[in-house]
Every structure is written in C-alpha cells, then in structure tokens.
Coordinates of C-alpha atoms and ligand atoms in Angstrom, one line a residue:
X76 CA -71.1 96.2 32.3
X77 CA -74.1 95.4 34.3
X78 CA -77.6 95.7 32.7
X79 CA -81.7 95.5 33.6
X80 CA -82.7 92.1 32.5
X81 CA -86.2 92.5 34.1
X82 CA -89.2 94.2 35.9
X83 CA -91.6 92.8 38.1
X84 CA -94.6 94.7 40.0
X85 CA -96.2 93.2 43.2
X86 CA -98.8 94.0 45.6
X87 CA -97.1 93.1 48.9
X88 CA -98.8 93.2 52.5
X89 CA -98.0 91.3 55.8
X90 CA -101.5 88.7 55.0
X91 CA -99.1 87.4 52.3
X92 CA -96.2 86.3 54.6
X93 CA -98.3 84.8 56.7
X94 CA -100.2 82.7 54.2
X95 CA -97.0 81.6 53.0
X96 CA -95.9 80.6 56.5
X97 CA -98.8 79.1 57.3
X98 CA -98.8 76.8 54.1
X99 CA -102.1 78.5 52.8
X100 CA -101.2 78.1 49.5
X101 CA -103.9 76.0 48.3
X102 CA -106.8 77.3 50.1
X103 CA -108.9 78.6 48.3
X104 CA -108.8 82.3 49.0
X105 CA -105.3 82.1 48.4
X106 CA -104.8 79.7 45.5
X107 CA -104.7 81.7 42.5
X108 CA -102.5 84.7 44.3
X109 CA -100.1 81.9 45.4
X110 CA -100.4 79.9 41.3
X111 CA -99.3 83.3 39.8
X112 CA -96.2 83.8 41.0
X113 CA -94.6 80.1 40.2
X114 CA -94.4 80.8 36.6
X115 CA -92.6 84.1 37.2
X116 CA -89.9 81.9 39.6
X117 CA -89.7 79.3 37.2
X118 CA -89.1 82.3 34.6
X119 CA -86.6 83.7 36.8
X120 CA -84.4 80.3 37.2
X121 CA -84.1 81.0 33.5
X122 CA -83.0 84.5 33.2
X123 CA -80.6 84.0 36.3
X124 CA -80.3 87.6 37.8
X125 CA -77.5 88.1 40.2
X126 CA -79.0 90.8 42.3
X127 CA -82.4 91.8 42.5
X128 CA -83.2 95.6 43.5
X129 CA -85.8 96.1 45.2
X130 CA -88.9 99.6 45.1
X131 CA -90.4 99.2 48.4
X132 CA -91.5 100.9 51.3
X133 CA -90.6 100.0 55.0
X134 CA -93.4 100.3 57.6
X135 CA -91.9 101.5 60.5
X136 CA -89.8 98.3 61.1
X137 CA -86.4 99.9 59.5
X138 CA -87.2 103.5 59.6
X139 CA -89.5 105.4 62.5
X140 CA -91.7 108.6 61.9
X141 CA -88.9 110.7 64.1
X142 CA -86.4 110.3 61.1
X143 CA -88.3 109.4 57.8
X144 CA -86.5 109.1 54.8
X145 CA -87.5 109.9 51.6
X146 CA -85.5 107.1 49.6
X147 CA -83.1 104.8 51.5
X148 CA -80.5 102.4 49.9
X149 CA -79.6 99.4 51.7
X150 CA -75.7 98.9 51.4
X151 CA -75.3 96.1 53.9
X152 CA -73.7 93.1 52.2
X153 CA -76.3 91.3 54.9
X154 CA -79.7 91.9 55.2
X155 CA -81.9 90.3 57.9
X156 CA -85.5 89.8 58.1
X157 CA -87.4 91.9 60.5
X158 CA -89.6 90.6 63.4
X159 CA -92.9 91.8 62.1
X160 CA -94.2 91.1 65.8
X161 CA -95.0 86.7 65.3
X162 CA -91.3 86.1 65.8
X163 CA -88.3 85.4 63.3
X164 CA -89.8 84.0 59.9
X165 CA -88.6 80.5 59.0
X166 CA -86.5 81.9 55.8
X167 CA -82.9 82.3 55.6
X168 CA -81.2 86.1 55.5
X169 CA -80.8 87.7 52.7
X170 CA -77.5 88.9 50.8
X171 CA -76.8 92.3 49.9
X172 CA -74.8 93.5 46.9
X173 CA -72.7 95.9 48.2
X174 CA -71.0 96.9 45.3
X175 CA -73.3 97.5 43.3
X176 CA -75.6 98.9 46.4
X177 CA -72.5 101.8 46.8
X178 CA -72.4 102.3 43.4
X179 CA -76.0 103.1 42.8
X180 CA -75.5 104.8 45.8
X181 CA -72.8 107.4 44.6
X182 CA -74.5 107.5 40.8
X183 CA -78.1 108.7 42.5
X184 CA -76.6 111.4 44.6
X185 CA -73.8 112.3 41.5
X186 CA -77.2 112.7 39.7
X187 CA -79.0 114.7 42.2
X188 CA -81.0 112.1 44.2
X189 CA -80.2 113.5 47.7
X190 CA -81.2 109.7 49.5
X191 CA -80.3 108.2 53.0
X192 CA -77.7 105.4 52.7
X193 CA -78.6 103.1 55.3
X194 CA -75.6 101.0 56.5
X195 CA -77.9 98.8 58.6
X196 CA -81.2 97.7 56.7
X197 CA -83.8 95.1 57.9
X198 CA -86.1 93.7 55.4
X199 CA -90.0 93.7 56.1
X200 CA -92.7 92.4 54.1
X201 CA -92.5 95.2 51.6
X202 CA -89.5 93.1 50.2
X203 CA -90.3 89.8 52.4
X204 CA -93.7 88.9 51.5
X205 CA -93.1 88.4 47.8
X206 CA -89.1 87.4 47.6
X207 CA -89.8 83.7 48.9
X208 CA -92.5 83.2 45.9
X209 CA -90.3 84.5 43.4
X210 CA -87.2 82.3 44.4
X211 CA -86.4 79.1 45.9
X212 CA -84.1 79.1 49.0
X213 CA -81.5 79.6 49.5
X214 CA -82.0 82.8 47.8
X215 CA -80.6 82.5 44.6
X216 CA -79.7 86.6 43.8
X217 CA -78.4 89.0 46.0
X218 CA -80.8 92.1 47.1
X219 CA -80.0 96.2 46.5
X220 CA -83.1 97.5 49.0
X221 CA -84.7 101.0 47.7
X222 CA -87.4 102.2 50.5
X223 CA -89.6 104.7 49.4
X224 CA -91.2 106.8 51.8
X225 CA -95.5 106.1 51.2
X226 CA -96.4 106.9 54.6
X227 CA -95.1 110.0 55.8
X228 CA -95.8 113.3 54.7
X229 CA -94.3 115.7 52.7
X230 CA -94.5 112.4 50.1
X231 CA -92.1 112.0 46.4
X232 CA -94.0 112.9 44.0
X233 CA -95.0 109.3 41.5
X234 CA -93.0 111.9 38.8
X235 CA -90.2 111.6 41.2
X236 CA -90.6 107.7 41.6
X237 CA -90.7 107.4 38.2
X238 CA -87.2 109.6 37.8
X239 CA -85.3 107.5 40.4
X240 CA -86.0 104.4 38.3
X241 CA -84.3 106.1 35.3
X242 CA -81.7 107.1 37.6
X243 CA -80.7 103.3 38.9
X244 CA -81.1 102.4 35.1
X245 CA -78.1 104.7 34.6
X246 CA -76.4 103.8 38.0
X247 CA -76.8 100.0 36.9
X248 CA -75.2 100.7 33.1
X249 CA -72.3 102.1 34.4
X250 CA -71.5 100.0 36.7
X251 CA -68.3 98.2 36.3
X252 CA -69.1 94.7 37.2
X253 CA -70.9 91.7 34.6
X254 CA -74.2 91.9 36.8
X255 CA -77.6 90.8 35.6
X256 CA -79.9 92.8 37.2
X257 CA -83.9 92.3 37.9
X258 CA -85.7 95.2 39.5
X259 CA -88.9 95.0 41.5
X260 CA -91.3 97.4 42.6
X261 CA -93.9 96.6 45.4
X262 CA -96.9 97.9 46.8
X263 CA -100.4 98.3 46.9
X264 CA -102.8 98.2 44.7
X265 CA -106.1 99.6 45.6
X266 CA -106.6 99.5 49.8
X267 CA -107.7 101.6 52.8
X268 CA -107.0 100.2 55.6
X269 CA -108.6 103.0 57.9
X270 CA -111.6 105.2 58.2
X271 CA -114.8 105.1 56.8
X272 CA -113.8 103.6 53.8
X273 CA -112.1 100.5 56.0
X274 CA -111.8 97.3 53.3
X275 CA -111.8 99.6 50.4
X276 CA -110.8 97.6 46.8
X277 CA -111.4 99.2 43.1
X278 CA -110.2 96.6 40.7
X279 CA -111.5 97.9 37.6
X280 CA -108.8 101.4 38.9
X281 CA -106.1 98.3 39.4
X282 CA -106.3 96.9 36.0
X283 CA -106.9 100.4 34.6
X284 CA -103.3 101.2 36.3
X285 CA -102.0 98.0 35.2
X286 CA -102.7 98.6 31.6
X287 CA -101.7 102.5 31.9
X288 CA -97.9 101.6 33.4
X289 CA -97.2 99.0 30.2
X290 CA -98.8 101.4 27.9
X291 CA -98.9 104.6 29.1
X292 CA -96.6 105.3 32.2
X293 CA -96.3 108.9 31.5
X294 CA -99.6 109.3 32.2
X295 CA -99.3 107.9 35.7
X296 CA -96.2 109.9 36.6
X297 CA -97.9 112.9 35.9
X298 CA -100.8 112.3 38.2
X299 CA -100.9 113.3 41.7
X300 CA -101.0 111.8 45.0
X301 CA -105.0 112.7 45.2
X302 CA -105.4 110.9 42.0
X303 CA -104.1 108.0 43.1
X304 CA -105.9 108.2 46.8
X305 CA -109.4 109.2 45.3
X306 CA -108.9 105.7 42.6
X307 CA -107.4 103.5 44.9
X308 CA -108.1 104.2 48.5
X309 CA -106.0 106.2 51.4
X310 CA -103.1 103.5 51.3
X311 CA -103.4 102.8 47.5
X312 CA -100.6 105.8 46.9
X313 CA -97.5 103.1 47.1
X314 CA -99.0 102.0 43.9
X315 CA -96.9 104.9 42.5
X316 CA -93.4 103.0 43.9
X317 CA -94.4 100.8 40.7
X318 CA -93.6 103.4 38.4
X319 CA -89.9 103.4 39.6
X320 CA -89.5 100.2 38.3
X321 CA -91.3 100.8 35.1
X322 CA -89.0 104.2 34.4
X323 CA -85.7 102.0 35.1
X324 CA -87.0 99.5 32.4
X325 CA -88.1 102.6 30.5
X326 CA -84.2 104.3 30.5
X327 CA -83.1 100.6 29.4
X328 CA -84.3 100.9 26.4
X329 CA -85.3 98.1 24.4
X330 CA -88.3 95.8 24.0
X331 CA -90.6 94.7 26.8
X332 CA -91.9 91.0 26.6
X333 CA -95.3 90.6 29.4
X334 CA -94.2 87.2 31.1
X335 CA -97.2 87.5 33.5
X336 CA -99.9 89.2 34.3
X337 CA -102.7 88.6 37.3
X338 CA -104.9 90.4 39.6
X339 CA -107.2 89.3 42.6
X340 CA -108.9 90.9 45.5
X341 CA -109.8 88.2 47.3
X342 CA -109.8 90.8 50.7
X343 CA -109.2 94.2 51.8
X344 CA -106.3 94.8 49.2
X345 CA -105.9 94.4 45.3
X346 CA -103.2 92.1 44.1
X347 CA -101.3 93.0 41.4
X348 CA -98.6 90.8 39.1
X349 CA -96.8 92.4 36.7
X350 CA -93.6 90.2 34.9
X351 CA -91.2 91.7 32.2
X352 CA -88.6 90.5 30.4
X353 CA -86.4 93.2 28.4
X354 CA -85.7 92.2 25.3
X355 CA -82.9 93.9 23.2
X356 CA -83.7 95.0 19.9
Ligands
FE542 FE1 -97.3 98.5 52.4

C-alpha cells in the first residue's frame, strides 16, 4: 500500500531558477533562501520518497488561457522541462510515475474531482524552481504533477484546494503499489507583481499564514479569494495551492513533526519553507 510520508510548502518563482543557474547561492540576497532548503534535501535522502507529487500552478507554458484547466494531472511517465524563454535549463528530465499518476487519476474523478488528465505535461518553475534544491541529480523520486489553475478566472475555491489534497491522500492509500510518497505544494507567498501596488510583500500576513496552515488550516480553507488578495497582494492567491498539501497530510492522519521552517523577502515576493514529516502514532 502506498502512503504520505511528507509535506513540504514552497514559494516558487522564475528569480529562483535563475539564481540557481547562475550559481547565486552565496550572494548575499540569496544566501539564506538558498541555506534553507539543504537541510530539507538532506532530510529527504533519509526518508527516501519514491515519487514526489507535486501542488502547482503552470503559467502559461503547459496550459494557454484558450483552454484553462482547473486541476491537471500529469500522467506522462516523462516529463521535460519547459523553455521558460533563456533556453533549455542545464538539469536532467524528470520521471513521471505513471502508475500511480493514472491511479490518482481514476480515484479523483471516482470521487468527484472532474480534472484534465494531461498525457503530455512540461514542467515550469512552479515545479522546477524548487525540485533541484530539494534533491540531488539525477533526480532521486519520480514526479505525479497536479497544476492548479491561480490565474484564470472562474478560480477553485482554497476549500476546494484543500478537498483535492484529502482526495490524493485517499487516491495514494489505495493504491496497490509499496510507494513512499512526499507531496509538495508551491506558490506564492505574499506578491503583486502588477499595478499600483507593483513589489508588494506583507510578511507579518506570510508568517501569520504559515502558522495558521500547521495549526489552524480550516481557517484558511474557509477564507476567500479576497482574503487572500487583500493580505497578500493580487498574485498572493496561489498561496491557497498550499492548503492542498496540508489537507492530504491532514486525511493521513497521524502526527506532524516541523522539519523546517524559514521565511525571507529579500524582493518583490515572500519566501516561504514549510517541511513535515508524518509521524505514525
Ligand atoms: Fe507562480
């Protein structure tokens, strides 16, 4: 039977990728972003997950605005990386699970999640920008892609993020094979990247968030896209893609042990780090 072994929540945006790229990783606007994520690889060598599903959301490189998905699951048993528009990224492609990518697939819609199954996915930085610091190459796990449509309205609702994660957490239990699974949610956290409000950041709204989805995730699956917009900034909603990775540890069940924790906003964008491991009771 497969299981949830972990959780992980990550701000992701295209400044990271190149950063990494670039070897920036030591400069000083960059440094303690970069330092947070080696103890979560390191912790991840340990806890050897075979496949990694991935919360995301593509920006147009995937999926266009003519054709918008609400949820998409990648079933390719390949994945490449998408040109992002600097050319191909020096990183190897990444392996799907198929198996387990059809059966999530079949559970979801068996449980009422109507979502696209994409039999051709290309990974962007919503999965890109934050794989290479949590794993060496080649990549060690295998990757189920789950894009969540933040940027085109009519939106999900962050109740119905939250619902989807149960609903892999159920997929993933009945799934046949001895998989360890980690899920990860990225996005946000506070930005506008538009507008009068250009360069936006609220930290004390990003750790408030951060505390309320380990203690008090309810709370932010009941709030609304305004909530989240009025906090955070225009572009701050895909913080609510976090909460489907918090609901699929939630419908786990069992104990949560914090394995990291870390916020900057060293530019335009809140950082967010969130690492669990579940413990059984
Ligand atoms: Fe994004």
């Amino acid at each position: 039977m497969a299981r949830i072994v972990a959780g992980i929540g990550s701000s992701h945006a295209p400044s990271i990728a190149f950063a990494y790229d670039a070897g920036h990783q030591q400069r000083p606007q960059w440094k303690s972003f970069f330092d947070a994520y080696v103890p979560v690889k390191h912790w991840l060598q340990r806890l050897r997950p075979d496949t990694l599903i991935v919360f995301y959301n593509d920006h147009l490189n995937r999926f266009q605005l003519d054709a918008y998905p609400t949820f998409a699951i990648g079933v390719a048993p390949e994945l490449p990386i998408a040109d992002e528009g600097r050319g191909r990224r020096p990183l190897p492609d990444v392996e799907g699970d198929a198996a387990l990518a059809w059966h999530v697939a079949r559970s979801l819609v068996a449980d009422e999640f109507d979502l696209c199954v994409s039999r051709e996915m290309v990974l962007d930085h919503g999965v890109m920008s934050i794989l290479p610091l949590i794993a060496d190459q080649p990549w060690p796990m295998r990757v189920v892609p789950i894009a969540v449509n933040v940027i085109a309205e009519p939106l999900p609702t962050p109740r119905r993020c939250w619902r989807i994660g149960e609903a892999v957490a159920r997929a993933v239990r009945s799934h046949a094979a001895d998989t360890r699974v980690a899920v990860m949610a990225t996005g946000g956290l506070s930005h506008q990247l538009h507008g009068a409000g250009f360069g936006f950041t609220n930290p004390e709204w990003d750790n408030r968030f951060m505390d309320l989805l380990e203690h008090e995730p309810e709370r932010l699956a009941a709030a609304s896209h305004d909530d989240f917009v009025l906090r955070g900034g225009a572009e701050s909603v895909e913080m609510m893609v976090w909460l489907a990775m918090r609901g699929a540890l939630a419908e786990s069940g069992g104990a949560l042990r914090r394995v990291q924790r870390h916020y900057t906003a060293p530019m335009l964008t809140g950082y967010g780090l969130l690492a669990y491991e579940r413990v059984d009771p």
